[in-house]
Amino acid sequence: MITSLGPAQFHLLLVGTLWTLALSTVGFLFGGLGGLAVALCRTCGLMALERFAAAFIEIFRGTPLLLQLFIVYYGIGLLNISMSPWIAVSIAFTFHASAVLGEIWRGSIESIPRGQTEAAKALGIHYCFRMRYIILPQALKISLPPTIGFLVQLIKGTSLAAIIGFTELSRTGTLLSNITYRPLLIYAIVGLIYFIICWPLSRLGRAMERRLSPVISQ
Amino acid sequence: MPATVDSQTAILMNGVNKYFGGFHALKNINFTVGNGERIVLCGPSGSGKSTLVRCINQLESVQSGTIVVDGIDLTAGGKNIDAVRMEIGMVFQQFNLFPHMTVLENCMLAPLRVRGVSRDEARATARRVLGRVKIGDHAEKYPAQLSGGQQQRVAIARALCMNPKIMLFDEPTSALDPEMVKEVLDTMISLAAGGMTMVCVTHEMGFARAVADRVVFMADGEIVEEASPEQFFFAPTHKRTQAFLGQLLVN
């Protein structure tokens, strides 16, 4: 049976879009928290923690996201824990984003001149306050453009979650093209939706880069 | 002869050795600074003078020897280091101001977060001290909006806001344009006149003559000569010192 493209189908696309946004948000928020922890471990000066964080980053940046999705999904299945695809993909994206954001933020933390850390130490300012008031405000500002760049990657990357049966925007598109037999039209619409979400973010990232460059060069 | 600590001793270093990898940066340093004393440390580059002052507030750790500051043994580490850092102000060659904070915020941060004073008190102290280094009009500006000399005076003010007992200066005028050196030296001279205990790494010999109680000359990680400014400049005993002073005169 061939279904035409009507309001019901657009409603399905909207639901798919919302799942894509939900997964992106969860991945970015939890990945942001994890990434901050990874970046702080990576720069803390304690050898064991730094190595652990480095290994975490290398493993998740050195393997395909698709593979990470498979391993989390089937790996947890092996533990006899029943888990919805939603939880599995959320976990996988959180780990992935933690590693990438951790590496981006490590770079920005290390780009703050050492003299500022020394000045803070000389004033008796402890590690937590040093990070909270001196290093992180500057580092996070520097890292905004690449962070937004990664967010765009992450949103597009959520389409991989379709493979393990998570019905986000791409998978909704596939399902619709199967019942309407109009794959080109459907995928064009799906592509347009991704573009509408990602393009403003890309623009924002580039605008920030321009605005921040004089600050960094001073 | 190992020196002992009494209530008149601000800083005591006894048999201190410091290595950077295989490089022996400080060799068996014995060095004492009394309360209210002003010391000028000089010597050729690489002689260990910066390393020595950085050991006093433990920005550098040492491999052996004892360092006692304000009666607190630093070699015991941990909490003692934090306690001592609160009492020692430090001024760096590169100013090291926090660029994302205004001048006033730079001066308020440590009193707020380390001493735990109220915001009003921190602000009042900062304004008073900024006035004292004659930079009160610039309190709301960011460091990048100030000249090098102004930035260094802010850095001095930032350290003073913690009400330290000792001030360390690590080549505070070396990164400045010549016309700005005087304003920073004048600030340091007025600080000395107020009775502050000071250890200054500097090659400003005019400053050394004006305020130093003692000039300490270092070479190759050792203290080669310690003398009053008159004796140091006009009757140096050691060959290395004579050669160094000869170089200064040529320049």
PDB file of N, CA, C and O in Angstrom, chain B residues 4-13 31-36 55-57 66-75 79-89 115 162-168 196-197 199:
ATOM      1  N   THR B   4      69.528  29.826  62.928  1.00  0.00           N
ATOM      2  CA  THR B   4      68.330  29.431  63.653  1.00  0.00           C
ATOM      3  C   THR B   4      67.242  30.477  63.467  1.00  0.00           C
ATOM      4  O   THR B   4      67.504  31.613  63.085  1.00  0.00           O
ATOM      5  N   VAL B   5      66.004  30.051  63.704  1.00  0.00           N
ATOM      6  CA  VAL B   5      64.871  30.936  63.517  1.00  0.00           C
ATOM      7  C   VAL B   5      64.552  31.616  64.836  1.00  0.00           C
ATOM      8  O   VAL B   5      64.415  30.967  65.859  1.00  0.00           O
ATOM      9  N   ASP B   6      64.458  32.924  64.825  1.00  0.00           N
ATOM     10  CA  ASP B   6      63.886  33.604  65.973  1.00  0.00           C
ATOM     11  C   ASP B   6      62.801  34.550  65.477  1.00  0.00           C
ATOM     12  O   ASP B   6      62.473  34.563  64.287  1.00  0.00           O
ATOM     13  N   SER B   7      62.225  35.327  66.353  1.00  0.00           N
ATOM     14  CA  SER B   7      61.077  36.150  65.970  1.00  0.00           C
ATOM     15  C   SER B   7      61.474  37.253  64.990  1.00  0.00           C
ATOM     16  O   SER B   7      60.629  37.868  64.366  1.00  0.00           O
ATOM     17  N   GLN B   8      62.785  37.486  64.861  1.00  0.00           N
ATOM     18  CA  GLN B   8      63.225  38.525  63.933  1.00  0.00           C
ATOM     19  C   GLN B   8      63.450  37.984  62.518  1.00  0.00           C
ATOM     20  O   GLN B   8      63.764  38.727  61.621  1.00  0.00           O
ATOM     21  N   THR B   9      63.310  36.667  62.352  1.00  0.00           N
ATOM     22  CA  THR B   9      63.603  36.071  61.059  1.00  0.00           C
ATOM     23  C   THR B   9      62.341  35.975  60.205  1.00  0.00           C
ATOM     24  O   THR B   9      61.354  35.375  60.622  1.00  0.00           O
ATOM     25  N   ALA B  10      62.375  36.579  59.010  1.00  0.00           N
ATOM     26  CA  ALA B  10      61.233  36.463  58.105  1.00  0.00           C
ATOM     27  C   ALA B  10      61.382  35.222  57.234  1.00  0.00           C
ATOM     28  O   ALA B  10      60.447  34.443  57.063  1.00  0.00           O
ATOM     29  N   ILE B  11      62.571  35.075  56.673  1.00  0.00           N
ATOM     30  CA  ILE B  11      62.820  33.951  55.764  1.00  0.00           C
ATOM     31  C   ILE B  11      64.141  33.300  56.146  1.00  0.00           C
ATOM     32  O   ILE B  11      65.134  33.988  56.365  1.00  0.00           O
ATOM     33  N   LEU B  12      64.136  31.979  56.210  1.00  0.00           N
ATOM     34  CA  LEU B  12      65.370  31.254  56.454  1.00  0.00           C
ATOM     35  C   LEU B  12      65.480  30.100  55.458  1.00  0.00           C
ATOM     36  O   LEU B  12      64.553  29.300  55.328  1.00  0.00           O
ATOM     37  N   MET B  13      66.578  30.051  54.743  1.00  0.00           N
ATOM     38  CA  MET B  13      66.847  28.904  53.872  1.00  0.00           C
ATOM     39  C   MET B  13      68.136  28.261  54.358  1.00  0.00           C
ATOM     40  O   MET B  13      69.132  28.943  54.571  1.00  0.00           O
ATOM     41  N   PHE B  31      70.537  31.266  53.472  1.00  0.00           N
ATOM     42  CA  PHE B  31      70.090  32.618  53.187  1.00  0.00           C
ATOM     43  C   PHE B  31      69.067  33.020  54.242  1.00  0.00           C
ATOM     44  O   PHE B  31      68.147  32.277  54.535  1.00  0.00           O
ATOM     45  N   THR B  32      69.285  34.164  54.845  1.00  0.00           N
ATOM     46  CA  THR B  32      68.368  34.611  55.891  1.00  0.00           C
ATOM     47  C   THR B  32      67.918  36.040  55.617  1.00  0.00           C
ATOM     48  O   THR B  32      68.710  36.868  55.171  1.00  0.00           O
ATOM     49  N   VAL B  33      66.639  36.294  55.841  1.00  0.00           N
ATOM     50  CA  VAL B  33      66.125  37.651  55.713  1.00  0.00           C
ATOM     51  C   VAL B  33      65.419  38.001  57.015  1.00  0.00           C
ATOM     52  O   VAL B  33      64.564  37.242  57.482  1.00  0.00           O
ATOM     53  N   GLY B  34      65.825  39.117  57.599  1.00  0.00           N
ATOM     54  CA  GLY B  34      65.192  39.540  58.846  1.00  0.00           C
ATOM     55  C   GLY B  34      63.912  40.307  58.566  1.00  0.00           C
ATOM     56  O   GLY B  34      63.687  40.799  57.452  1.00  0.00           O
ATOM     57  N   ASN B  35      63.048  40.418  59.578  1.00  0.00           N
ATOM     58  CA  ASN B  35      61.829  41.212  59.422  1.00  0.00           C
ATOM     59  C   ASN B  35      62.169  42.649  59.056  1.00  0.00           C
ATOM     60  O   ASN B  35      63.031  43.265  59.678  1.00  0.00           O
ATOM     61  N   GLY B  36      61.498  43.162  58.041  1.00  0.00           N
ATOM     62  CA  GLY B  36      61.702  44.554  57.645  1.00  0.00           C
ATOM     63  C   GLY B  36      62.947  44.761  56.789  1.00  0.00           C
ATOM     64  O   GLY B  36      63.219  45.876  56.354  1.00  0.00           O
ATOM     65  N   CYS B  55      61.261  29.640  45.250  1.00  0.00           N
ATOM     66  CA  CYS B  55      61.232  28.604  46.285  1.00  0.00           C
ATOM     67  C   CYS B  55      60.635  29.141  47.576  1.00  0.00           C
ATOM     68  O   CYS B  55      60.064  28.392  48.368  1.00  0.00           O
ATOM     69  N   ILE B  56      60.763  30.443  47.791  1.00  0.00           N
ATOM     70  CA  ILE B  56      60.299  31.022  49.057  1.00  0.00           C
ATOM     71  C   ILE B  56      58.789  30.847  49.214  1.00  0.00           C
ATOM     72  O   ILE B  56      58.296  30.595  50.304  1.00  0.00           O
ATOM     73  N   ASN B  57      58.027  30.968  48.101  1.00  0.00           N
ATOM     74  CA  ASN B  57      56.588  30.695  48.214  1.00  0.00           C
ATOM     75  C   ASN B  57      56.194  29.387  47.524  1.00  0.00           C
ATOM     76  O   ASN B  57      55.044  29.154  47.213  1.00  0.00           O
ATOM     77  N   THR B  66      66.013  23.058  54.274  1.00  0.00           N
ATOM     78  CA  THR B  66      64.795  23.559  54.909  1.00  0.00           C
ATOM     79  C   THR B  66      64.548  25.013  54.518  1.00  0.00           C
ATOM     80  O   THR B  66      65.482  25.782  54.308  1.00  0.00           O
ATOM     81  N   ILE B  67      63.282  25.347  54.401  1.00  0.00           N
ATOM     82  CA  ILE B  67      62.869  26.731  54.173  1.00  0.00           C
ATOM     83  C   ILE B  67      61.825  27.054  55.230  1.00  0.00           C
ATOM     84  O   ILE B  67      60.808  26.358  55.345  1.00  0.00           O
ATOM     85  N   VAL B  68      62.100  28.077  56.024  1.00  0.00           N
ATOM     86  CA  VAL B  68      61.147  28.497  57.053  1.00  0.00           C
ATOM     87  C   VAL B  68      60.764  29.941  56.760  1.00  0.00           C
ATOM     88  O   VAL B  68      61.627  30.799  56.583  1.00  0.00           O
ATOM     89  N   VAL B  69      59.458  30.179  56.603  1.00  0.00           N
ATOM     90  CA  VAL B  69      58.989  31.527  56.321  1.00  0.00           C
ATOM     91  C   VAL B  69      57.992  31.935  57.398  1.00  0.00           C
ATOM     92  O   VAL B  69      57.034  31.190  57.660  1.00  0.00           O
ATOM     93  N   ASP B  70      58.251  33.079  58.035  1.00  0.00           N
ATOM     94  CA  ASP B  70      57.336  33.582  59.049  1.00  0.00           C
ATOM     95  C   ASP B  70      57.086  32.519  60.129  1.00  0.00           C
ATOM     96  O   ASP B  70      55.979  32.338  60.603  1.00  0.00           O
ATOM     97  N   GLY B  71      58.155  31.774  60.443  1.00  0.00           N
ATOM     98  CA  GLY B  71      58.051  30.758  61.493  1.00  0.00           C
ATOM     99  C   GLY B  71      57.417  29.446  61.070  1.00  0.00           C
ATOM    100  O   GLY B  71      57.265  28.535  61.864  1.00  0.00           O
ATOM    101  N   ILE B  72      57.044  29.338  59.787  1.00  0.00           N
ATOM    102  CA  ILE B  72      56.374  28.120  59.324  1.00  0.00           C
ATOM    103  C   ILE B  72      57.321  27.326  58.423  1.00  0.00           C
ATOM    104  O   ILE B  72      57.895  27.865  57.464  1.00  0.00           O
ATOM    105  N   ASP B  73      57.485  26.055  58.739  1.00  0.00           N
ATOM    106  CA  ASP B  73      58.384  25.200  57.972  1.00  0.00           C
ATOM    107  C   ASP B  73      57.702  24.734  56.684  1.00  0.00           C
ATOM    108  O   ASP B  73      56.723  24.009  56.714  1.00  0.00           O
ATOM    109  N   LEU B  74      58.262  25.199  55.545  1.00  0.00           N
ATOM    110  CA  LEU B  74      57.631  24.885  54.263  1.00  0.00           C
ATOM    111  C   LEU B  74      57.924  23.479  53.789  1.00  0.00           C
ATOM    112  O   LEU B  74      57.189  22.922  52.985  1.00  0.00           O
ATOM    113  N   THR B  75      59.029  22.931  54.257  1.00  0.00           N
ATOM    114  CA  THR B  75      59.387  21.595  53.770  1.00  0.00           C
ATOM    115  C   THR B  75      58.401  20.553  54.257  1.00  0.00           C
ATOM    116  O   THR B  75      58.339  19.456  53.727  1.00  0.00           O
ATOM    117  N   LYS B  79      49.380  22.011  54.003  1.00  0.00           N
ATOM    118  CA  LYS B  79      48.691  23.187  54.539  1.00  0.00           C
ATOM    119  C   LYS B  79      49.643  24.340  54.835  1.00  0.00           C
ATOM    120  O   LYS B  79      49.272  25.500  54.749  1.00  0.00           O
ATOM    121  N   ASN B  80      50.896  23.982  55.210  1.00  0.00           N
ATOM    122  CA  ASN B  80      51.864  25.023  55.514  1.00  0.00           C
ATOM    123  C   ASN B  80      52.119  25.917  54.306  1.00  0.00           C
ATOM    124  O   ASN B  80      52.305  27.116  54.439  1.00  0.00           O
ATOM    125  N   ILE B  81      52.137  25.313  53.128  1.00  0.00           N
ATOM    126  CA  ILE B  81      52.394  26.093  51.918  1.00  0.00           C
ATOM    127  C   ILE B  81      51.278  27.115  51.714  1.00  0.00           C
ATOM    128  O   ILE B  81      51.526  28.287  51.447  1.00  0.00           O
ATOM    129  N   ASP B  82      50.028  26.676  51.877  1.00  0.00           N
ATOM    130  CA  ASP B  82      48.901  27.599  51.724  1.00  0.00           C
ATOM    131  C   ASP B  82      48.985  28.714  52.759  1.00  0.00           C
ATOM    132  O   ASP B  82      48.745  29.884  52.449  1.00  0.00           O
ATOM    133  N   ALA B  83      49.338  28.352  53.987  1.00  0.00           N
ATOM    134  CA  ALA B  83      49.403  29.344  55.062  1.00  0.00           C
ATOM    135  C   ALA B  83      50.455  30.401  54.738  1.00  0.00           C
ATOM    136  O   ALA B  83      50.235  31.597  54.939  1.00  0.00           O
ATOM    137  N   VAL B  84      51.591  29.941  54.211  1.00  0.00           N
ATOM    138  CA  VAL B  84      52.677  30.885  53.918  1.00  0.00           C
ATOM    139  C   VAL B  84      52.351  31.757  52.708  1.00  0.00           C
ATOM    140  O   VAL B  84      52.631  32.955  52.697  1.00  0.00           O
ATOM    141  N   ARG B  85      51.715  31.161  51.709  1.00  0.00           N
ATOM    142  CA  ARG B  85      51.416  31.941  50.498  1.00  0.00           C
ATOM    143  C   ARG B  85      50.494  33.126  50.802  1.00  0.00           C
ATOM    144  O   ARG B  85      50.543  34.154  50.135  1.00  0.00           O
ATOM    145  N   MET B  86      49.646  32.956  51.806  1.00  0.00           N
ATOM    146  CA  MET B  86      48.756  34.059  52.174  1.00  0.00           C
ATOM    147  C   MET B  86      49.546  35.258  52.698  1.00  0.00           C
ATOM    148  O   MET B  86      49.081  36.389  52.630  1.00  0.00           O
ATOM    149  N   GLU B  87      50.718  34.986  53.256  1.00  0.00           N
ATOM    150  CA  GLU B  87      51.498  36.056  53.891  1.00  0.00           C
ATOM    151  C   GLU B  87      52.582  36.627  52.976  1.00  0.00           C
ATOM    152  O   GLU B  87      53.307  37.520  53.354  1.00  0.00           O
ATOM    153  N   ILE B  88      52.732  36.028  51.784  1.00  0.00           N
ATOM    154  CA  ILE B  88      53.773  36.486  50.857  1.00  0.00           C
ATOM    155  C   ILE B  88      53.124  37.015  49.587  1.00  0.00           C
ATOM    156  O   ILE B  88      52.385  36.304  48.912  1.00  0.00           O
ATOM    157  N   GLY B  89      53.411  38.267  49.257  1.00  0.00           N
ATOM    158  CA  GLY B  89      52.954  38.799  47.973  1.00  0.00           C
ATOM    159  C   GLY B  89      54.039  38.581  46.947  1.00  0.00           C
ATOM    160  O   GLY B  89      55.228  38.584  47.271  1.00  0.00           O
ATOM    161  N   ARG B 115      41.039  35.051  52.024  1.00  0.00           N
ATOM    162  CA  ARG B 115      40.876  35.590  53.384  1.00  0.00           C
ATOM    163  C   ARG B 115      39.419  35.505  53.830  1.00  0.00           C
ATOM    164  O   ARG B 115      39.124  35.571  55.018  1.00  0.00           O
ATOM    165  N   MET B 162      46.283  41.567  49.946  1.00  0.00           N
ATOM    166  CA  MET B 162      46.269  40.434  50.879  1.00  0.00           C
ATOM    167  C   MET B 162      46.971  40.792  52.178  1.00  0.00           C
ATOM    168  O   MET B 162      47.105  39.954  53.064  1.00  0.00           O
ATOM    169  N   ASN B 163      47.446  42.034  52.264  1.00  0.00           N
ATOM    170  CA  ASN B 163      48.141  42.502  53.456  1.00  0.00           C
ATOM    171  C   ASN B 163      49.297  41.573  53.848  1.00  0.00           C
ATOM    172  O   ASN B 163      49.359  41.084  54.975  1.00  0.00           O
ATOM    173  N   PRO B 164      50.221  41.351  52.895  1.00  0.00           N
ATOM    174  CA  PRO B 164      51.289  40.372  53.141  1.00  0.00           C
ATOM    175  C   PRO B 164      52.362  40.924  54.078  1.00  0.00           C
ATOM    176  O   PRO B 164      52.497  42.136  54.229  1.00  0.00           O
ATOM    177  N   LYS B 165      53.098  40.009  54.701  1.00  0.00           N
ATOM    178  CA  LYS B 165      54.204  40.413  55.565  1.00  0.00           C
ATOM    179  C   LYS B 165      55.495  40.538  54.759  1.00  0.00           C
ATOM    180  O   LYS B 165      56.429  41.215  55.176  1.00  0.00           O
ATOM    181  N   ILE B 166      55.539  39.814  53.644  1.00  0.00           N
ATOM    182  CA  ILE B 166      56.749  39.775  52.822  1.00  0.00           C
ATOM    183  C   ILE B 166      56.343  40.005  51.369  1.00  0.00           C
ATOM    184  O   ILE B 166      55.305  39.503  50.934  1.00  0.00           O
ATOM    185  N   MET B 167      57.153  40.755  50.625  1.00  0.00           N
ATOM    186  CA  MET B 167      56.897  40.905  49.190  1.00  0.00           C
ATOM    187  C   MET B 167      58.103  40.385  48.406  1.00  0.00           C
ATOM    188  O   MET B 167      59.247  40.731  48.701  1.00  0.00           O
ATOM    189  N   LEU B 168      57.796  39.566  47.395  1.00  0.00           N
ATOM    190  CA  LEU B 168      58.841  39.063  46.503  1.00  0.00           C
ATOM    191  C   LEU B 168      58.674  39.734  45.146  1.00  0.00           C
ATOM    192  O   LEU B 168      57.553  39.844  44.635  1.00  0.00           O
ATOM    193  N   MET B 196      58.151  47.350  54.686  1.00  0.00           N
ATOM    194  CA  MET B 196      57.862  46.012  54.177  1.00  0.00           C
ATOM    195  C   MET B 196      59.145  45.182  54.057  1.00  0.00           C
ATOM    196  O   MET B 196      60.177  45.684  53.640  1.00  0.00           O
ATOM    197  N   THR B 197      59.052  43.910  54.412  1.00  0.00           N
ATOM    198  CA  THR B 197      60.139  42.975  54.145  1.00  0.00           C
ATOM    199  C   THR B 197      60.116  42.654  52.647  1.00  0.00           C
ATOM    200  O   THR B 197      59.084  42.254  52.123  1.00  0.00           O
ATOM    201  N   VAL B 199      62.163  41.012  49.066  1.00  0.00           N
ATOM    202  CA  VAL B 199      63.252  40.354  48.348  1.00  0.00           C
ATOM    203  C   VAL B 199      63.038  40.645  46.872  1.00  0.00           C
ATOM    204  O   VAL B 199      62.005  40.279  46.311  1.00  0.00           O
TER     205      VAL B 199
END
